[in-house]
Short mmCIF file of N, CA and C in Angstrom, two decimals:
data_model
loop_
_atom_site.label_atom_id
_atom_site.label_comp_id
_atom_site.label_asym_id
_atom_site.label_seq_id
_atom_site.Cartn_x
_atom_site.Cartn_y
_atom_site.Cartn_z
N UNK T 68 -3.33 -14.31 -5.36
CA UNK T 68 -2.51 -14.30 -4.18
C UNK T 68 -1.60 -13.08 -4.22
N UNK T 69 -1.44 -12.46 -3.08
CA UNK T 69 -0.69 -11.21 -2.99
C UNK T 69 0.47 -11.34 -2.02
N UNK T 70 1.28 -10.30 -1.96
CA UNK T 70 2.44 -10.24 -1.07
C UNK T 70 1.97 -9.69 0.26
N UNK T 71 2.22 -10.42 1.34
CA UNK T 71 1.67 -10.09 2.65
C UNK T 71 1.90 -8.65 3.11
N UNK T 72 3.09 -8.10 3.03
CA UNK T 72 3.21 -6.72 3.53
C UNK T 72 2.33 -5.72 2.77
N UNK T 73 1.98 -6.07 1.52
CA UNK T 73 1.15 -5.16 0.73
C UNK T 73 -0.34 -5.41 0.90
N UNK T 74 -0.69 -6.63 1.25
CA UNK T 74 -2.11 -6.97 1.41
C UNK T 74 -2.25 -8.09 2.44
N UNK T 75 -3.01 -7.81 3.48
CA UNK T 75 -3.20 -8.78 4.57
C UNK T 75 -4.03 -9.97 4.09
N UNK T 76 -3.94 -11.05 4.84
CA UNK T 76 -4.74 -12.23 4.55
C UNK T 76 -4.00 -13.48 4.98
N UNK T 77 -4.75 -14.50 5.36
CA UNK T 77 -4.15 -15.73 5.87
C UNK T 77 -3.28 -16.43 4.85
N UNK T 78 -3.77 -16.61 3.63
CA UNK T 78 -3.00 -17.27 2.59
C UNK T 78 -1.74 -16.47 2.27
N UNK T 79 -1.90 -15.15 2.16
CA UNK T 79 -0.74 -14.29 1.88
C UNK T 79 0.31 -14.40 2.98
N UNK T 80 -0.14 -14.49 4.22
CA UNK T 80 0.78 -14.60 5.35
C UNK T 80 1.52 -15.94 5.34
N UNK T 81 0.81 -17.02 5.06
CA UNK T 81 1.43 -18.34 5.00
C UNK T 81 2.52 -18.34 3.93
N UNK T 82 2.19 -17.83 2.77
CA UNK T 82 3.13 -17.80 1.65
C UNK T 82 4.35 -16.94 2.00
N UNK T 83 4.11 -15.79 2.57
CA UNK T 83 5.18 -14.87 2.97
C UNK T 83 6.14 -15.55 3.96
N UNK T 84 5.56 -16.20 4.95
CA UNK T 84 6.40 -16.88 5.95
C UNK T 84 7.16 -18.06 5.36
N UNK T 85 6.54 -18.79 4.45
CA UNK T 85 7.25 -19.90 3.79
C UNK T 85 8.47 -19.37 3.04
N UNK T 86 8.29 -18.28 2.32
CA UNK T 86 9.40 -17.72 1.55
C UNK T 86 10.53 -17.22 2.43
N UNK T 87 10.22 -16.85 3.66
CA UNK T 87 11.26 -16.38 4.56
C UNK T 87 11.90 -17.50 5.39
N UNK T 88 11.15 -18.54 5.70
CA UNK T 88 11.67 -19.58 6.58
C UNK T 88 12.24 -20.80 5.86
N UNK T 89 11.74 -21.13 4.70
CA UNK T 89 12.26 -22.31 4.01
C UNK T 89 13.75 -22.20 3.66
N UNK T 90 14.25 -21.04 3.22
CA UNK T 90 15.70 -20.95 2.97
C UNK T 90 16.55 -21.23 4.22
N UNK T 91 16.00 -20.97 5.40
CA UNK T 91 16.74 -21.21 6.65
C UNK T 91 16.97 -22.70 6.90
N UNK T 92 16.19 -23.55 6.23
CA UNK T 92 16.38 -24.99 6.38
C UNK T 92 16.89 -25.63 5.08
N UNK T 93 17.47 -24.79 4.22
CA UNK T 93 18.12 -25.29 3.02
C UNK T 93 17.25 -25.47 1.80
N UNK T 94 16.04 -24.92 1.80
CA UNK T 94 15.16 -25.04 0.65
C UNK T 94 15.28 -23.77 -0.19
N UNK T 95 15.73 -23.94 -1.44
CA UNK T 95 15.79 -22.80 -2.35
C UNK T 95 14.38 -22.53 -2.85
N UNK T 96 14.01 -21.26 -2.88
CA UNK T 96 12.63 -20.92 -3.22
C UNK T 96 12.58 -19.59 -3.95
N UNK T 97 11.67 -19.50 -4.90
CA UNK T 97 11.39 -18.25 -5.60
C UNK T 97 9.88 -18.15 -5.69
N UNK T 98 9.37 -16.92 -5.68
CA UNK T 98 7.93 -16.73 -5.70
C UNK T 98 7.48 -15.73 -6.73
N UNK T 99 6.24 -15.92 -7.18
CA UNK T 99 5.60 -15.00 -8.12
C UNK T 99 4.23 -14.69 -7.55
N UNK T 100 3.95 -13.41 -7.31
CA UNK T 100 2.67 -13.01 -6.72
C UNK T 100 2.14 -11.75 -7.40
N UNK T 101 0.90 -11.45 -7.13
CA UNK T 101 0.30 -10.19 -7.57
C UNK T 101 0.76 -9.11 -6.59
N UNK T 102 1.29 -8.00 -7.10
CA UNK T 102 1.76 -6.95 -6.21
C UNK T 102 2.51 -5.86 -6.94
N UNK T 103 3.20 -5.03 -6.19
CA UNK T 103 3.89 -3.88 -6.77
C UNK T 103 5.15 -4.30 -7.53
N UNK T 104 5.63 -3.41 -8.38
CA UNK T 104 6.81 -3.73 -9.19
C UNK T 104 8.11 -3.62 -8.40
N UNK T 105 8.04 -3.32 -7.11
CA UNK T 105 9.25 -3.25 -6.28
C UNK T 105 9.51 -4.54 -5.51
N UNK T 106 8.65 -5.52 -5.68
CA UNK T 106 8.78 -6.77 -4.90
C UNK T 106 10.12 -7.46 -5.08
N UNK T 107 10.60 -7.54 -6.30
CA UNK T 107 11.85 -8.26 -6.54
C UNK T 107 12.98 -7.58 -5.78
N UNK T 108 13.02 -6.27 -5.83
CA UNK T 108 14.05 -5.52 -5.10
C UNK T 108 13.86 -5.66 -3.59
N UNK T 109 12.62 -5.46 -3.13
CA UNK T 109 12.33 -5.48 -1.70
C UNK T 109 12.53 -6.85 -1.06
N UNK T 110 12.41 -7.92 -1.85
CA UNK T 110 12.54 -9.28 -1.30
C UNK T 110 13.92 -9.87 -1.56
N UNK T 111 14.84 -9.07 -2.02
CA UNK T 111 16.17 -9.58 -2.31
C UNK T 111 16.18 -10.60 -3.44
N UNK T 112 15.24 -10.46 -4.37
CA UNK T 112 15.17 -11.35 -5.52
C UNK T 112 14.37 -12.62 -5.30
N UNK T 113 13.85 -12.83 -4.10
CA UNK T 113 13.07 -14.04 -3.82
C UNK T 113 11.71 -14.03 -4.51
N UNK T 114 11.11 -12.85 -4.61
CA UNK T 114 9.74 -12.75 -5.10
C UNK T 114 9.67 -11.69 -6.18
N UNK T 115 8.87 -11.97 -7.19
CA UNK T 115 8.60 -10.96 -8.21
C UNK T 115 7.11 -10.87 -8.45
N UNK T 116 6.68 -9.73 -8.93
CA UNK T 116 5.27 -9.51 -9.20
C UNK T 116 4.94 -9.91 -10.63
N UNK T 117 3.76 -10.49 -10.82
CA UNK T 117 3.31 -10.79 -12.17
C UNK T 117 2.30 -9.76 -12.67
N UNK T 118 1.71 -8.98 -11.76
CA UNK T 118 0.75 -7.94 -12.15
C UNK T 118 0.47 -7.06 -10.94
N UNK T 119 0.14 -5.79 -11.17
CA UNK T 119 -0.24 -4.92 -10.06
C UNK T 119 -1.52 -5.40 -9.38
N UNK T 120 -1.70 -5.04 -8.12
CA UNK T 120 -2.91 -5.39 -7.38
C UNK T 120 -4.15 -4.96 -8.14
N UNK T 121 -5.15 -5.81 -8.12
CA UNK T 121 -6.47 -5.55 -8.69
C UNK T 121 -6.45 -5.31 -10.20
N UNK T 122 -5.47 -5.88 -10.89
CA UNK T 122 -5.45 -5.82 -12.35
C UNK T 122 -6.57 -6.69 -12.90
N UNK T 123 -7.04 -6.41 -14.12
CA UNK T 123 -8.04 -7.29 -14.73
C UNK T 123 -7.47 -8.71 -14.87
N UNK T 124 -8.34 -9.70 -14.86
CA UNK T 124 -7.90 -11.09 -14.89
C UNK T 124 -7.00 -11.39 -16.08
N UNK T 125 -7.36 -10.90 -17.27
CA UNK T 125 -6.54 -11.19 -18.44
C UNK T 125 -5.12 -10.67 -18.25
N UNK T 126 -4.96 -9.52 -17.62
CA UNK T 126 -3.64 -8.94 -17.39
C UNK T 126 -2.86 -9.77 -16.36
N UNK T 127 -3.56 -10.26 -15.34
CA UNK T 127 -2.90 -11.10 -14.34
C UNK T 127 -2.42 -12.41 -14.97
N UNK T 128 -3.29 -13.02 -15.77
CA UNK T 128 -2.91 -14.28 -16.41
C UNK T 128 -1.75 -14.08 -17.39
N UNK T 129 -1.82 -13.04 -18.18
CA UNK T 129 -0.75 -12.75 -19.14
C UNK T 129 0.55 -12.46 -18.38
N UNK T 130 0.44 -11.68 -17.32
CA UNK T 130 1.60 -11.37 -16.50
C UNK T 130 2.19 -12.60 -15.84
N UNK T 131 1.33 -13.50 -15.38
CA UNK T 131 1.81 -14.74 -14.75
C UNK T 131 2.60 -15.57 -15.76
N UNK T 132 2.09 -15.68 -16.97
CA UNK T 132 2.79 -16.44 -18.00
C UNK T 132 4.18 -15.84 -18.26
N UNK T 133 4.23 -14.52 -18.38
CA UNK T 133 5.50 -13.85 -18.65
C UNK T 133 6.48 -13.99 -17.49
N UNK T 134 6.00 -13.80 -16.27
CA UNK T 134 6.86 -13.90 -15.09
C UNK T 134 7.39 -15.33 -14.92
N UNK T 135 6.53 -16.31 -15.14
CA UNK T 135 6.96 -17.70 -15.01
C UNK T 135 7.98 -18.05 -16.08
N UNK T 136 7.74 -17.59 -17.30
CA UNK T 136 8.69 -17.83 -18.39
C UNK T 136 10.05 -17.21 -18.08
N UNK T 137 10.04 -15.99 -17.52
CA UNK T 137 11.30 -15.32 -17.13
C UNK T 137 12.01 -16.11 -16.03
N UNK T 138 11.26 -16.59 -15.07
CA UNK T 138 11.85 -17.37 -13.98
C UNK T 138 12.51 -18.64 -14.52
N UNK T 139 11.83 -19.31 -15.45
CA UNK T 139 12.40 -20.53 -16.04
C UNK T 139 13.66 -20.23 -16.83
N UNK T 140 13.74 -19.05 -17.44
CA UNK T 140 14.93 -18.67 -18.20
C UNK T 140 16.11 -18.39 -17.26
N UNK T 141 15.81 -17.92 -16.04
CA UNK T 141 16.85 -17.59 -15.06
C UNK T 141 17.33 -18.80 -14.27
N UNK T 142 16.42 -19.72 -13.97
CA UNK T 142 16.73 -20.83 -13.07
C UNK T 142 16.12 -22.12 -13.55
N UNK T 143 16.77 -23.21 -13.16
CA UNK T 143 16.19 -24.53 -13.39
C UNK T 143 15.31 -24.84 -12.19
N UNK T 144 14.02 -24.80 -12.39
CA UNK T 144 13.07 -25.06 -11.30
C UNK T 144 12.64 -26.53 -11.38
N UNK T 145 13.14 -27.37 -10.48
CA UNK T 145 12.81 -28.79 -10.55
C UNK T 145 11.39 -29.11 -10.06
N UNK T 146 10.75 -28.16 -9.42
CA UNK T 146 9.45 -28.38 -8.81
C UNK T 146 8.68 -27.07 -8.80
N UNK T 147 7.37 -27.15 -9.03
CA UNK T 147 6.52 -25.96 -8.96
C UNK T 147 5.47 -26.21 -7.89
N UNK T 148 5.28 -25.23 -7.02
CA UNK T 148 4.30 -25.33 -5.94
C UNK T 148 3.26 -24.24 -6.14
N UNK T 149 2.00 -24.62 -6.12
CA UNK T 149 0.89 -23.71 -6.34
C UNK T 149 0.14 -23.46 -5.03
N UNK T 150 -0.20 -22.20 -4.81
CA UNK T 150 -1.02 -21.86 -3.65
C UNK T 150 -2.42 -21.43 -4.06
N UNK T 151 -2.68 -21.26 -5.36
CA UNK T 151 -4.01 -20.84 -5.81
C UNK T 151 -4.18 -21.24 -7.27
N UNK T 152 -5.17 -22.08 -7.54
CA UNK T 152 -5.39 -22.60 -8.88
C UNK T 152 -5.60 -21.50 -9.92
N UNK T 153 -6.20 -20.39 -9.53
CA UNK T 153 -6.46 -19.30 -10.46
C UNK T 153 -5.19 -18.84 -11.16
N UNK T 154 -4.07 -18.81 -10.44
CA UNK T 154 -2.83 -18.33 -11.03
C UNK T 154 -1.93 -19.45 -11.54
N UNK T 155 -2.30 -20.68 -11.30
CA UNK T 155 -1.56 -21.82 -11.84
C UNK T 155 -2.12 -22.21 -13.20
N UNK T 156 -3.40 -22.03 -13.38
CA UNK T 156 -4.07 -22.40 -14.63
C UNK T 156 -3.37 -21.84 -15.87
N UNK T 157 -3.01 -20.54 -15.91
CA UNK T 157 -2.43 -20.01 -17.15
C UNK T 157 -1.02 -20.51 -17.47
N UNK T 158 -0.39 -21.22 -16.55
CA UNK T 158 0.97 -21.71 -16.82
C UNK T 158 1.04 -23.23 -16.95
N UNK T 159 -0.11 -23.89 -16.95
CA UNK T 159 -0.09 -25.35 -17.02
C UNK T 159 0.71 -25.86 -18.21
N UNK T 160 0.57 -25.19 -19.36
CA UNK T 160 1.29 -25.65 -20.55
C UNK T 160 2.78 -25.34 -20.50
N UNK T 161 3.22 -24.52 -19.55
CA UNK T 161 4.64 -24.17 -19.43
C UNK T 161 5.37 -25.06 -18.41
N UNK T 162 4.65 -25.90 -17.71
CA UNK T 162 5.27 -26.71 -16.66
C UNK T 162 6.20 -27.79 -17.20
N UNK T 163 5.92 -28.25 -18.40
CA UNK T 163 6.72 -29.35 -18.94
C UNK T 163 6.58 -30.58 -18.07
N UNK T 164 7.69 -31.23 -17.77
CA UNK T 164 7.69 -32.45 -16.95
C UNK T 164 7.82 -32.16 -15.46
N UNK T 165 7.92 -30.89 -15.09
CA UNK T 165 8.10 -30.54 -13.67
C UNK T 165 6.91 -31.01 -12.84
N UNK T 166 7.17 -31.63 -11.70
CA UNK T 166 6.06 -31.98 -10.81
C UNK T 166 5.39 -30.72 -10.27
N UNK T 167 4.10 -30.78 -10.12
CA UNK T 167 3.31 -29.68 -9.55
C UNK T 167 2.75 -30.15 -8.22
N UNK T 168 2.99 -29.36 -7.18
CA UNK T 168 2.42 -29.60 -5.86
C UNK T 168 1.43 -28.47 -5.60
N UNK T 169 0.22 -28.80 -5.18
CA UNK T 169 -0.79 -27.77 -4.92
C UNK T 169 -1.17 -27.76 -3.44
N UNK T 170 -1.15 -26.57 -2.88
CA UNK T 170 -1.70 -26.36 -1.54
C UNK T 170 -3.20 -26.14 -1.74
N UNK T 171 -3.99 -26.92 -1.04
CA UNK T 171 -5.44 -26.78 -1.13
C UNK T 171 -5.92 -26.14 0.17
N UNK T 172 -6.32 -24.87 0.05
CA UNK T 172 -6.76 -24.10 1.23
C UNK T 172 -8.28 -24.02 1.33
N UNK T 173 -8.96 -24.76 0.48
CA UNK T 173 -10.41 -24.75 0.50
C UNK T 173 -10.96 -24.79 -0.90
N UNK T 174 -12.23 -25.17 -1.02
CA UNK T 174 -12.87 -25.32 -2.33
C UNK T 174 -13.35 -23.96 -2.88
N UNK T 175 -12.55 -23.33 -3.70
CA UNK T 175 -12.84 -22.01 -4.23
C UNK T 175 -14.23 -21.96 -4.90
N UNK T 176 -14.52 -22.91 -5.76
CA UNK T 176 -15.81 -22.91 -6.47
C UNK T 176 -16.97 -23.09 -5.49
N UNK T 177 -16.83 -24.01 -4.55
CA UNK T 177 -17.91 -24.24 -3.59
C UNK T 177 -18.13 -23.03 -2.69
N UNK T 178 -17.04 -22.38 -2.30
CA UNK T 178 -17.16 -21.16 -1.50
C UNK T 178 -17.91 -20.09 -2.28
N UNK T 179 -17.62 -19.97 -3.56
CA UNK T 179 -18.30 -18.99 -4.41
C UNK T 179 -19.78 -19.28 -4.51
N UNK T 180 -20.12 -20.55 -4.60
CA UNK T 180 -21.52 -20.95 -4.68
C UNK T 180 -22.26 -20.56 -3.40
N UNK T 181 -21.65 -20.82 -2.26
CA UNK T 181 -22.26 -20.47 -0.97
C UNK T 181 -22.41 -18.96 -0.84
N UNK T 182 -21.46 -18.21 -1.41
CA UNK T 182 -21.50 -16.75 -1.35
C UNK T 182 -22.53 -16.16 -2.31
N UNK T 183 -23.18 -17.00 -3.11
CA UNK T 183 -24.25 -16.53 -3.98
C UNK T 183 -23.83 -16.21 -5.40
N UNK T 184 -22.64 -16.62 -5.81
CA UNK T 184 -22.23 -16.38 -7.20
C UNK T 184 -23.12 -17.17 -8.14
N UNK T 185 -23.25 -16.68 -9.36
CA UNK T 185 -24.08 -17.34 -10.36
C UNK T 185 -23.49 -18.71 -10.69
N UNK T 186 -24.37 -19.60 -11.11
CA UNK T 186 -23.94 -20.98 -11.35
C UNK T 186 -22.88 -21.08 -12.44
N UNK T 187 -22.93 -20.21 -13.46
CA UNK T 187 -21.92 -20.27 -14.52
C UNK T 187 -20.54 -19.91 -13.97
N UNK T 188 -20.48 -18.92 -13.09
CA UNK T 188 -19.20 -18.52 -12.49
C UNK T 188 -18.66 -19.65 -11.62
N UNK T 189 -19.54 -20.29 -10.87
CA UNK T 189 -19.13 -21.41 -10.02
C UNK T 189 -18.63 -22.56 -10.88
N UNK T 190 -19.33 -22.85 -11.97
CA UNK T 190 -18.92 -23.92 -12.88
C UNK T 190 -17.55 -23.63 -13.49
N UNK T 191 -17.33 -22.39 -13.91
CA UNK T 191 -16.03 -22.01 -14.49
C UNK T 191 -14.90 -22.16 -13.48
N UNK T 192 -15.16 -21.74 -12.24
CA UNK T 192 -14.14 -21.86 -11.20
C UNK T 192 -13.81 -23.33 -10.93
N UNK T 193 -14.84 -24.16 -10.85
CA UNK T 193 -14.59 -25.58 -10.58
C UNK T 193 -13.85 -26.22 -11.75
N UNK T 194 -14.20 -25.85 -12.97
CA UNK T 194 -13.51 -26.40 -14.15
C UNK T 194 -12.03 -26.01 -14.14
N UNK T 195 -11.76 -24.77 -13.78
CA UNK T 195 -10.39 -24.29 -13.69
C UNK T 195 -9.64 -25.05 -12.60
N UNK T 196 -10.27 -25.18 -11.44
CA UNK T 196 -9.64 -25.94 -10.34
C UNK T 196 -9.34 -27.37 -10.78
N UNK T 197 -10.31 -28.00 -11.43
CA UNK T 197 -10.12 -29.40 -11.82
C UNK T 197 -8.99 -29.56 -12.84
N UNK T 198 -8.85 -28.60 -13.75
CA UNK T 198 -7.75 -28.65 -14.72
C UNK T 198 -6.41 -28.63 -14.00
N UNK T 199 -6.29 -27.75 -13.01
CA UNK T 199 -5.04 -27.65 -12.24
C UNK T 199 -4.84 -28.91 -11.40
N UNK T 200 -5.89 -29.38 -10.76
CA UNK T 200 -5.76 -30.53 -9.86
C UNK T 200 -5.47 -31.82 -10.62
N UNK T 201 -5.95 -31.93 -11.86
CA UNK T 201 -5.63 -33.12 -12.66
C UNK T 201 -4.13 -33.17 -12.99
N UNK T 202 -3.51 -32.00 -13.10
CA UNK T 202 -2.08 -31.92 -13.42
C UNK T 202 -1.20 -32.04 -12.17
N UNK T 203 -1.81 -31.88 -10.99
CA UNK T 203 -1.07 -31.87 -9.73
C UNK T 203 -0.63 -33.28 -9.32
N UNK T 204 0.66 -33.40 -8.98
CA UNK T 204 1.19 -34.69 -8.54
C UNK T 204 0.77 -35.02 -7.11
N UNK T 205 0.88 -34.03 -6.22
CA UNK T 205 0.53 -34.22 -4.81
C UNK T 205 -0.06 -32.93 -4.25
N UNK T 206 -0.84 -33.09 -3.19
CA UNK T 206 -1.51 -31.97 -2.55
C UNK T 206 -1.11 -31.86 -1.10
N UNK T 207 -1.08 -30.63 -0.61
CA UNK T 207 -0.88 -30.35 0.81
C UNK T 207 -2.14 -29.68 1.32
N UNK T 208 -2.71 -30.24 2.38
CA UNK T 208 -3.90 -29.66 3.02
C UNK T 208 -3.61 -29.47 4.50
N UNK T 209 -4.38 -28.61 5.13
CA UNK T 209 -4.18 -28.32 6.55
C UNK T 209 -4.91 -29.28 7.48
N UNK T 210 -5.95 -29.96 6.96
CA UNK T 210 -6.79 -30.74 7.86
C UNK T 210 -7.42 -31.94 7.15
N UNK T 211 -7.95 -32.84 7.95
CA UNK T 211 -8.69 -33.98 7.43
C UNK T 211 -9.93 -33.50 6.68
N UNK T 212 -10.55 -32.44 7.14
CA UNK T 212 -11.75 -31.90 6.47
C UNK T 212 -11.42 -31.48 5.04
N UNK T 213 -10.31 -30.76 4.85
CA UNK T 213 -9.91 -30.36 3.49
C UNK T 213 -9.52 -31.57 2.66
N UNK T 214 -8.91 -32.56 3.29
CA UNK T 214 -8.56 -33.79 2.57
C UNK T 214 -9.83 -34.46 2.05
N UNK T 215 -10.85 -34.53 2.89
CA UNK T 215 -12.11 -35.15 2.50
C UNK T 215 -12.77 -34.39 1.35
N UNK T 216 -12.77 -33.06 1.43
CA UNK T 216 -13.38 -32.25 0.37
C UNK T 216 -12.65 -32.46 -0.95
N UNK T 217 -11.34 -32.43 -0.90
CA UNK T 217 -10.53 -32.60 -2.11
C UNK T 217 -10.78 -33.98 -2.73
N UNK T 218 -10.91 -34.98 -1.89
CA UNK T 218 -11.16 -36.34 -2.38
C UNK T 218 -12.59 -36.48 -2.93
N UNK T 219 -13.58 -36.02 -2.19
CA UNK T 219 -14.98 -36.22 -2.59
C UNK T 219 -15.43 -35.28 -3.70
N UNK T 220 -15.11 -34.00 -3.59
CA UNK T 220 -15.59 -33.01 -4.55
C UNK T 220 -14.76 -32.96 -5.83
N UNK T 221 -13.47 -33.26 -5.72
CA UNK T 221 -12.58 -33.13 -6.88
C UNK T 221 -12.00 -34.47 -7.33
N UNK T 222 -12.43 -35.55 -6.65
CA UNK T 222 -12.05 -36.92 -7.00
C UNK T 222 -10.53 -37.14 -7.05
N UNK T 223 -9.84 -36.54 -6.11
CA UNK T 223 -8.39 -36.72 -6.00
C UNK T 223 -8.14 -37.97 -5.15
N UNK T 224 -7.32 -38.89 -5.63
CA UNK T 224 -7.02 -40.09 -4.83
C UNK T 224 -6.38 -39.72 -3.49
N UNK T 225 -6.80 -40.39 -2.44
CA UNK T 225 -6.32 -40.10 -1.09
C UNK T 225 -4.80 -40.17 -0.95
N UNK T 226 -4.17 -41.09 -1.69
CA UNK T 226 -2.71 -41.23 -1.56
C UNK T 226 -1.94 -40.03 -2.10
N UNK T 227 -2.61 -39.14 -2.82
CA UNK T 227 -1.95 -37.93 -3.33
C UNK T 227 -2.20 -36.72 -2.44
N UNK T 228 -2.95 -36.90 -1.35
CA UNK T 228 -3.29 -35.79 -0.46
C UNK T 228 -2.57 -35.97 0.87
N UNK T 229 -1.79 -34.98 1.26
CA UNK T 229 -0.98 -35.05 2.48
C UNK T 229 -1.38 -33.94 3.44
N UNK T 230 -1.71 -34.33 4.66
CA UNK T 230 -2.10 -33.36 5.70
C UNK T 230 -0.83 -32.84 6.38
N UNK T 231 -0.66 -31.53 6.32
CA UNK T 231 0.42 -30.85 7.03
C UNK T 231 -0.26 -29.78 7.88
N UNK T 232 -0.51 -30.06 9.16
CA UNK T 232 -1.24 -29.11 10.00
C UNK T 232 -0.53 -27.76 10.08
N UNK T 233 -1.33 -26.73 10.23
CA UNK T 233 -0.77 -25.39 10.39
C UNK T 233 0.05 -25.30 11.66
N UNK T 234 0.94 -24.35 11.70
CA UNK T 234 1.79 -24.18 12.87
C UNK T 234 1.98 -22.71 13.19
N UNK T 235 2.60 -22.48 14.30
CA UNK T 235 2.84 -21.11 14.76
C UNK T 235 4.27 -21.01 15.25
N UNK T 236 4.92 -19.92 14.92
CA UNK T 236 6.25 -19.63 15.44
C UNK T 236 6.06 -18.99 16.80
N UNK T 237 6.09 -19.79 17.85
CA UNK T 237 5.80 -19.27 19.19
C UNK T 237 6.82 -18.25 19.66
N UNK T 238 8.05 -18.34 19.17
CA UNK T 238 9.06 -17.35 19.56
C UNK T 238 8.66 -15.95 19.10
N UNK T 239 7.98 -15.87 17.97
CA UNK T 239 7.55 -14.57 17.45
C UNK T 239 6.59 -13.87 18.42
N UNK T 240 5.77 -14.67 19.09
CA UNK T 240 4.76 -14.12 19.99
C UNK T 240 5.20 -14.09 21.45
N UNK T 241 6.38 -14.61 21.73
CA UNK T 241 6.89 -14.61 23.09
C UNK T 241 7.28 -13.19 23.49
N UNK T 242 6.87 -12.79 24.66
CA UNK T 242 7.18 -11.44 25.13
C UNK T 242 7.72 -11.51 26.55
N UNK T 243 8.56 -10.59 26.86
CA UNK T 243 9.10 -10.55 28.22
C UNK T 243 8.24 -9.69 29.13
N UNK T 244 7.17 -9.13 28.59
CA UNK T 244 6.29 -8.29 29.40
C UNK T 244 5.45 -9.14 30.34
N UNK T 245 5.20 -8.61 31.50
CA UNK T 245 4.30 -9.29 32.44
C UNK T 245 2.87 -9.07 31.95
N UNK T 246 1.94 -9.81 32.55
CA UNK T 246 0.54 -9.65 32.18
C UNK T 246 0.09 -8.21 32.44
N UNK T 247 0.50 -7.65 33.56
CA UNK T 247 0.12 -6.28 33.91
C UNK T 247 0.69 -5.28 32.89
N UNK T 248 1.96 -5.45 32.52
CA UNK T 248 2.58 -4.55 31.54
C UNK T 248 1.92 -4.68 30.17
N UNK T 249 1.59 -5.90 29.80
CA UNK T 249 0.94 -6.13 28.52
C UNK T 249 -0.43 -5.47 28.48
N UNK T 250 -1.21 -5.64 29.54
CA UNK T 250 -2.54 -5.02 29.60
C UNK T 250 -2.43 -3.50 29.54
N UNK T 251 -1.43 -2.94 30.22
CA UNK T 251 -1.22 -1.49 30.19
C UNK T 251 -0.86 -1.03 28.78
N UNK T 252 0.01 -1.77 28.12
CA UNK T 252 0.44 -1.41 26.77
C UNK T 252 -0.73 -1.44 25.78
N UNK T 253 -1.65 -2.36 26.00
CA UNK T 253 -2.82 -2.49 25.13
C UNK T 253 -3.99 -1.60 25.56
N UNK T 254 -3.79 -0.83 26.64
CA UNK T 254 -4.86 0.01 27.20
C UNK T 254 -6.06 -0.82 27.63
N UNK T 255 -5.79 -2.00 28.17
CA UNK T 255 -6.83 -2.86 28.68
C UNK T 255 -6.96 -2.63 30.19
N UNK T 256 -8.15 -2.87 30.73
CA UNK T 256 -8.31 -2.70 32.18
C UNK T 256 -7.47 -3.73 32.94
N UNK T 257 -6.98 -3.30 34.10
CA UNK T 257 -6.13 -4.18 34.93
C UNK T 257 -6.97 -5.11 35.76
#
């Protein structure tokens, strides 16, 4: 998972927006992502990088362990929220008694299988996912379909899976431009 301004993507955008909007409703939050070493400064201390973009996996995992350990030394984190099992796996032993909440955005291993990855790679991904999901107290999914996949493919009890549908900040997309002005600005035919 990366920092949205540095790398586009739906998951990155969701995470970025959560980090900016949750404090507005009284939720204290800190984040650790893959990205540049200026993230902590640029985010006002909300986010720090655990490894540069496209680092080898061992470096990302090692960096994640170090960044998480540093965060725990700075703050008492009563709860840990995961957005990607790949980066939660290396810190499972550091969680202690803290509850883990996992956002399930889709079956990583199954997606890899459909994309044609070798069976050993798919098996490793699913094993990693299952290790994280066994430690997870509760899950957040966007839809009933993801809830069903998590329950059937990963054998997660339904009572631990909570559907929180995606949303949109409509004010962000509200414009005072007329349809004609908007089409002109976009160089679209009138």
